[in-house]
PDB file of C-alpha atoms in Angstrom:
ATOM      1  CA  MET A   1       0.000   0.000   0.000  1.00 93.00           C
ATOM      2  CA  ILE A   2       1.236   3.447  -0.947  1.00 97.00           C
ATOM      3  CA  ILE A   3      -0.275   6.339   0.959  1.00 96.00           C
ATOM      4  CA  LEU A   4       0.170   9.559  -1.010  1.00 98.00           C
ATOM      5  CA  ILE A   5      -0.454  12.631   1.154  1.00 96.00           C
ATOM      6  CA  THR A   6      -0.570  16.096  -0.358  1.00 97.00           C
ATOM      7  CA  GLY A   7      -2.341  19.381   0.196  1.00 94.00           C
ATOM      8  CA  ALA A   8      -1.856  22.993   0.991  1.00 87.00           C
ATOM      9  CA  SER A   9       0.889  24.402   3.175  1.00 84.00           C
ATOM     10  CA  HIS A  10       0.488  23.994   6.951  1.00 85.00           C
ATOM     11  CA  THR A  11      -2.459  21.528   6.681  1.00 89.00           C
ATOM     12  CA  GLY A  12      -0.638  18.787   8.574  1.00 84.00           C
ATOM     13  CA  LYS A  13       0.669  16.556   5.781  1.00 89.00           C
ATOM     14  CA  THR A  14       3.874  15.831   7.666  1.00 88.00           C
ATOM     15  CA  VAL A  15       2.054  15.347  10.974  1.00 87.00           C
ATOM     16  CA  LEU A  16      -0.318  12.853   9.347  1.00 91.00           C
ATOM     17  CA  ALA A  17       2.578  11.007   7.685  1.00 93.00           C
ATOM     18  CA  GLN A  18       4.447  10.825  11.003  1.00 90.00           C
ATOM     19  CA  ARG A  19       1.377   9.493  12.823  1.00 89.00           C
ATOM     20  CA  MET A  20       0.822   6.863  10.131  1.00 92.00           C
ATOM     21  CA  LEU A  21       4.483   5.857  10.311  1.00 92.00           C
ATOM     22  CA  GLU A  22       4.164   5.392  14.069  1.00 91.00           C
ATOM     23  CA  GLN A  23       0.872   3.500  13.865  1.00 90.00           C
ATOM     24  CA  TYR A  24       1.473   1.289  10.809  1.00 91.00           C
ATOM     25  CA  HIS A  25       5.281   1.173  10.752  1.00 94.00           C
ATOM     26  CA  TYR A  26       5.311   2.059   7.039  1.00 95.00           C
ATOM     27  CA  PRO A  27       8.438   3.861   5.883  1.00 95.00           C
ATOM     28  CA  TYR A  28       7.889   7.480   4.960  1.00 93.00           C
ATOM     29  CA  LEU A  29       9.326   9.613   2.178  1.00 96.00           C
ATOM     30  CA  SER A  30       9.198  13.374   2.496  1.00 95.00           C
ATOM     31  CA  ILE A  31       9.253  14.991  -0.932  1.00 96.00           C
ATOM     32  CA  ASP A  32      10.604  18.088   0.851  1.00 92.00           C
ATOM     33  CA  HIS A  33      13.650  16.097   1.979  1.00 92.00           C
ATOM     34  CA  LEU A  34      14.251  14.918  -1.579  1.00 96.00           C
ATOM     35  CA  LYS A  35      13.858  18.524  -2.790  1.00 93.00           C
ATOM     36  CA  MET A  36      16.342  19.899  -0.295  1.00 92.00           C
ATOM     37  CA  GLY A  37      18.837  17.092  -0.947  1.00 95.00           C
ATOM     38  CA  LEU A  38      18.814  17.846  -4.660  1.00 96.00           C
ATOM     39  CA  ILE A  39      19.041  21.612  -4.067  1.00 95.00           C
ATOM     40  CA  ARG A  40      21.777  21.475  -1.419  1.00 93.00           C
ATOM     41  CA  SER A  41      23.847  18.959  -3.402  1.00 97.00           C
ATOM     42  CA  GLY A  42      23.812  21.254  -6.425  1.00 96.00           C
ATOM     43  CA  ASN A  43      21.953  18.729  -8.602  1.00 95.00           C
ATOM     44  CA  THR A  44      19.466  21.435  -9.549  1.00 95.00           C
ATOM     45  CA  SER A  45      19.571  25.202  -9.836  1.00 95.00           C
ATOM     46  CA  LEU A  46      15.975  25.407  -8.575  1.00 95.00           C
ATOM     47  CA  THR A  47      15.336  27.021  -5.199  1.00 92.00           C
ATOM     48  CA  PRO A  48      12.778  26.215  -2.475  1.00 88.00           C
ATOM     49  CA  GLU A  49      10.620  29.071  -3.828  1.00 85.00           C
ATOM     50  CA  ASP A  50      10.282  27.488  -7.305  1.00 91.00           C
ATOM     51  CA  ASP A  51       7.179  25.474  -6.406  1.00 85.00           C
ATOM     52  CA  GLU A  52       5.732  24.901  -9.868  1.00 88.00           C
ATOM     53  CA  GLU A  53       9.075  24.012 -11.420  1.00 95.00           C
ATOM     54  CA  LEU A  54       9.923  21.756  -8.478  1.00 95.00           C
ATOM     55  CA  THR A  55       6.739  19.737  -8.999  1.00 95.00           C
ATOM     56  CA  GLY A  56       7.734  19.069 -12.608  1.00 95.00           C
ATOM     57  CA  TYR A  57      11.287  18.240 -11.559  1.00 97.00           C
ATOM     58  CA  LEU A  58      10.526  16.041  -8.542  1.00 97.00           C
ATOM     59  CA  TRP A  59       7.361  14.194  -9.580  1.00 98.00           C
ATOM     60  CA  PRO A  60       8.953  11.980 -12.266  1.00 97.00           C
ATOM     61  CA  ILE A  61      11.445  10.767  -9.645  1.00 97.00           C
ATOM     62  CA  VAL A  62       8.822  10.308  -6.915  1.00 98.00           C
ATOM     63  CA  SER A  63       6.358   8.504  -9.197  1.00 98.00           C
ATOM     64  CA  GLU A  64       9.052   6.020 -10.263  1.00 98.00           C
ATOM     65  CA  MET A  65       9.950   5.429  -6.600  1.00 98.00           C
ATOM     66  CA  ILE A  66       6.267   4.704  -5.935  1.00 98.00           C
ATOM     67  CA  LYS A  67       6.163   2.231  -8.836  1.00 98.00           C
ATOM     68  CA  THR A  68       9.273   0.490  -7.521  1.00 98.00           C
ATOM     69  CA  ALA A  69       7.750   0.158  -4.044  1.00 98.00           C
ATOM     70  CA  ILE A  70       4.532  -1.289  -5.497  1.00 98.00           C
ATOM     71  CA  GLU A  71       6.447  -3.728  -7.709  1.00 98.00           C
ATOM     72  CA  ASN A  72       8.361  -4.902  -4.644  1.00 98.00           C
ATOM     73  CA  ARG A  73       5.136  -5.148  -2.581  1.00 97.00           C
ATOM     74  CA  GLN A  74       6.433  -2.596  -0.100  1.00 97.00           C
ATOM     75  CA  ASN A  75       4.362  -0.180   1.930  1.00 97.00           C
ATOM     76  CA  LEU A  76       5.332   3.464   1.736  1.00 98.00           C
ATOM     77  CA  ILE A  77       3.970   6.817   2.880  1.00 97.00           C
ATOM     78  CA  VAL A  78       4.848   9.629   0.452  1.00 98.00           C
ATOM     79  CA  GLU A  79       4.162  13.145   1.677  1.00 96.00           C
ATOM     80  CA  GLY A  80       4.556  16.596   0.210  1.00 95.00           C
ATOM     81  CA  CYS A  81       3.035  19.401  -1.796  1.00 92.00           C
ATOM     82  CA  TYR A  82       4.919  18.557  -5.012  1.00 95.00           C
ATOM     83  CA  VAL A  83       2.225  16.269  -6.396  1.00 97.00           C
ATOM     84  CA  PRO A  84       0.723  17.368  -9.717  1.00 97.00           C
ATOM     85  CA  PHE A  85      -3.046  17.645 -10.012  1.00 97.00           C
ATOM     86  CA  ASP A  86      -3.004  15.008 -12.765  1.00 97.00           C
ATOM     87  CA  TRP A  87      -0.758  12.624 -10.784  1.00 98.00           C
ATOM     88  CA  ARG A  88      -2.807   9.584 -11.827  1.00 98.00           C
ATOM     89  CA  LYS A  89      -1.561   9.938 -15.426  1.00 98.00           C
ATOM     90  CA  SER A  90       1.850   8.770 -14.171  1.00 98.00           C
ATOM     91  CA  PHE A  91       0.491   5.304 -13.353  1.00 98.00           C
ATOM     92  CA  GLU A  92      -1.171   2.423 -15.132  1.00 97.00           C
ATOM     93  CA  GLU A  93      -4.344   1.100 -13.475  1.00 96.00           C
ATOM     94  CA  THR A  94      -2.460  -1.841 -11.938  1.00 97.00           C
ATOM     95  CA  TYR A  95      -0.448   0.639  -9.858  1.00 98.00           C
ATOM     96  CA  LEU A  96      -3.393   2.876  -8.939  1.00 98.00           C
ATOM     97  CA  THR A  97      -5.156   0.072  -7.048  1.00 97.00           C
ATOM     98  CA  ASP A  98      -2.269   0.120  -4.551  1.00 97.00           C
ATOM     99  CA  ILE A  99      -2.280   3.893  -3.948  1.00 97.00           C
ATOM    100  CA  ARG A 100      -4.435   5.665  -1.376  1.00 95.00           C
ATOM    101  CA  PHE A 101      -4.570   9.381  -2.181  1.00 96.00           C
ATOM    102  CA  ILE A 102      -5.141  11.941   0.575  1.00 95.00           C
ATOM    103  CA  CYS A 103      -5.366  15.672  -0.109  1.00 96.00           C
ATOM    104  CA  LEU A 104      -5.760  18.007   2.884  1.00 94.00           C
ATOM    105  CA  ALA A 105      -7.143  21.545   2.774  1.00 93.00           C
ATOM    106  CA  PHE A 106      -8.418  24.111   5.248  1.00 90.00           C
ATOM    107  CA  SER A 107     -11.640  26.027   4.776  1.00 90.00           C
ATOM    108  CA  ASP A 108     -11.318  29.827   4.821  1.00 91.00           C
ATOM    109  CA  ALA A 109     -13.324  29.930   8.055  1.00 91.00           C
ATOM    110  CA  TYR A 110     -10.939  27.451   9.696  1.00 88.00           C
ATOM    111  CA  ILE A 111      -7.926  29.545   8.690  1.00 89.00           C
ATOM    112  CA  GLU A 112      -9.513  32.729  10.049  1.00 89.00           C
ATOM    113  CA  GLU A 113     -10.571  31.130  13.321  1.00 87.00           C
ATOM    114  CA  HIS A 114      -7.452  29.027  13.956  1.00 83.00           C
ATOM    115  CA  PHE A 115      -4.600  30.952  12.338  1.00 77.00           C
ATOM    116  CA  ALA A 116      -2.580  31.280  15.563  1.00 75.00           C
ATOM    117  CA  GLU A 117      -2.947  27.527  16.185  1.00 75.00           C
ATOM    118  CA  ILE A 118      -1.910  26.712  12.612  1.00 68.00           C
ATOM    119  CA  LYS A 119       1.233  28.825  13.006  1.00 68.00           C
ATOM    120  CA  GLY A 120       1.843  27.349  16.457  1.00 63.00           C
ATOM    121  CA  HIS A 121       1.961  23.825  15.022  1.00 57.00           C
ATOM    122  CA  ALA A 122       4.093  24.685  11.986  1.00 54.00           C
ATOM    123  CA  SER A 123       7.181  22.967  13.432  1.00 48.00           C
ATOM    124  CA  ASP A 124       5.542  19.986  15.137  1.00 53.00           C
ATOM    125  CA  VAL A 125       7.512  17.435  13.095  1.00 52.00           C
ATOM    126  CA  GLU A 126      10.029  19.426  11.045  1.00 58.00           C
ATOM    127  CA  ALA A 127      11.570  22.733  12.048  1.00 56.00           C
ATOM    128  CA  ARG A 128      10.518  25.647   9.890  1.00 52.00           C
ATOM    129  CA  LEU A 129      13.447  28.018  10.090  1.00 54.00           C
ATOM    130  CA  ASP A 130      11.519  30.935   8.602  1.00 61.00           C
ATOM    131  CA  ASP A 131       7.722  30.928   8.555  1.00 56.00           C
ATOM    132  CA  SER A 132       7.309  34.674   8.125  1.00 66.00           C
ATOM    133  CA  ASP A 133       5.639  34.302   4.719  1.00 75.00           C
ATOM    134  CA  CYS A 134       2.738  32.406   6.301  1.00 68.00           C
ATOM    135  CA  THR A 135      -0.219  34.781   6.462  1.00 78.00           C
ATOM    136  CA  THR A 136      -3.961  34.179   6.417  1.00 83.00           C
ATOM    137  CA  ARG A 137      -4.044  35.551   2.871  1.00 90.00           C
ATOM    138  CA  GLN A 138      -1.233  33.260   1.713  1.00 88.00           C
ATOM    139  CA  LEU A 139      -2.802  30.207   3.386  1.00 91.00           C
ATOM    140  CA  LYS A 140      -6.162  30.903   1.781  1.00 91.00           C
ATOM    141  CA  GLN A 141      -4.578  31.323  -1.653  1.00 93.00           C
ATOM    142  CA  ASP A 142      -2.590  28.100  -1.294  1.00 91.00           C
ATOM    143  CA  ASN A 143      -5.660  26.172  -0.118  1.00 92.00           C
ATOM    144  CA  HIS A 144      -7.817  27.541  -2.951  1.00 95.00           C
ATOM    145  CA  ARG A 145      -5.171  26.585  -5.526  1.00 94.00           C
ATOM    146  CA  MET A 146      -4.956  23.024  -4.193  1.00 94.00           C
ATOM    147  CA  ILE A 147      -8.714  22.607  -3.846  1.00 95.00           C
ATOM    148  CA  GLU A 148      -9.471  23.934  -7.323  1.00 97.00           C
ATOM    149  CA  GLY A 149      -6.665  21.972  -8.991  1.00 97.00           C
ATOM    150  CA  PHE A 150      -7.361  18.611  -7.381  1.00 97.00           C
ATOM    151  CA  GLU A 151     -11.152  18.902  -7.623  1.00 97.00           C
ATOM    152  CA  LYS A 152     -10.870  19.842 -11.312  1.00 97.00           C
ATOM    153  CA  ALA A 153      -8.761  16.695 -11.766  1.00 97.00           C
ATOM    154  CA  GLY A 154     -11.554  14.665 -10.133  1.00 97.00           C
ATOM    155  CA  GLU A 155      -9.797  14.072  -6.828  1.00 97.00           C
ATOM    156  CA  GLU A 156     -11.414  14.106  -3.415  1.00 94.00           C
ATOM    157  CA  VAL A 157     -10.160  16.832  -1.105  1.00 94.00           C
ATOM    158  CA  ILE A 158     -10.518  16.379   2.638  1.00 91.00           C
ATOM    159  CA  PHE A 159     -11.621  19.697   4.116  1.00 88.00           C
ATOM    160  CA  ILE A 160     -10.563  20.609   7.622  1.00 84.00           C
ATOM    161  CA  THR A 161     -13.444  22.805   8.718  1.00 79.00           C
ATOM    162  CA  ASP A 162     -13.535  22.612  12.494  1.00 79.00           C
ATOM    163  CA  ARG A 163     -12.185  19.697  14.563  1.00 80.00           C
ATOM    164  CA  TYR A 164      -8.650  19.178  13.300  1.00 78.00           C
ATOM    165  CA  GLU A 165      -7.726  16.230  15.526  1.00 78.00           C
ATOM    166  CA  GLU A 166     -10.957  14.373  14.777  1.00 78.00           C
ATOM    167  CA  THR A 167     -10.427  14.848  11.046  1.00 79.00           C
ATOM    168  CA  MET A 168      -6.868  13.527  11.295  1.00 77.00           C
ATOM    169  CA  GLU A 169      -7.973  10.483  13.290  1.00 79.00           C
ATOM    170  CA  LYS A 170     -10.669   9.631  10.724  1.00 80.00           C
ATOM    171  CA  ILE A 171      -8.276   9.677   7.797  1.00 79.00           C
ATOM    172  CA  LYS A 172      -5.306   8.091   9.562  1.00 75.00           C
ATOM    173  CA  ASN A 173      -6.548   4.545   8.989  1.00 68.00           C
ATOM    174  CA  PRO A 174      -5.494   3.649   5.414  1.00 48.00           C
ATOM    175  CA  LEU A 175      -7.422   0.408   5.487  1.00 48.00           C
ATOM    176  CA  ALA A 176     -10.786   1.938   6.409  1.00 47.00           C
TER     177      ALA A 176
END
């Protein structure tokens, strides 16, 4: 089973991946770690701010890693925002049956009501060295972009509208 977790910034993708790792003992691949390894090693001239270009650069690598895990009957959690809206086109149907897709997004009302909490949890699993660009406006824009893109592609988006912890618990079970 491959669990592919994506969504807008600060929605808890990494927290969910970490909780699933702890509960199911599946290995976990952070696309952000791959990104930073390639950037820091000089294997790309892209920067962490080049989101759109990074998706095109990273996804072919990540999708082939997913295929390899499926072919070897290995479980894997893959987490990050660098998943294209049309990600399914990278896989034949035989692969898709082994992938559980999870896309997280906040509602505007949740962002407005819980912004301080969202910022307070930004480094729960990984340290964010500089989170100054995180504003309610930026979060809303990022969430809208993800929601519109994935819904247009026919994907289900899990909206976090009020009870964050309850929502996370409901989606944590990949076999449900």
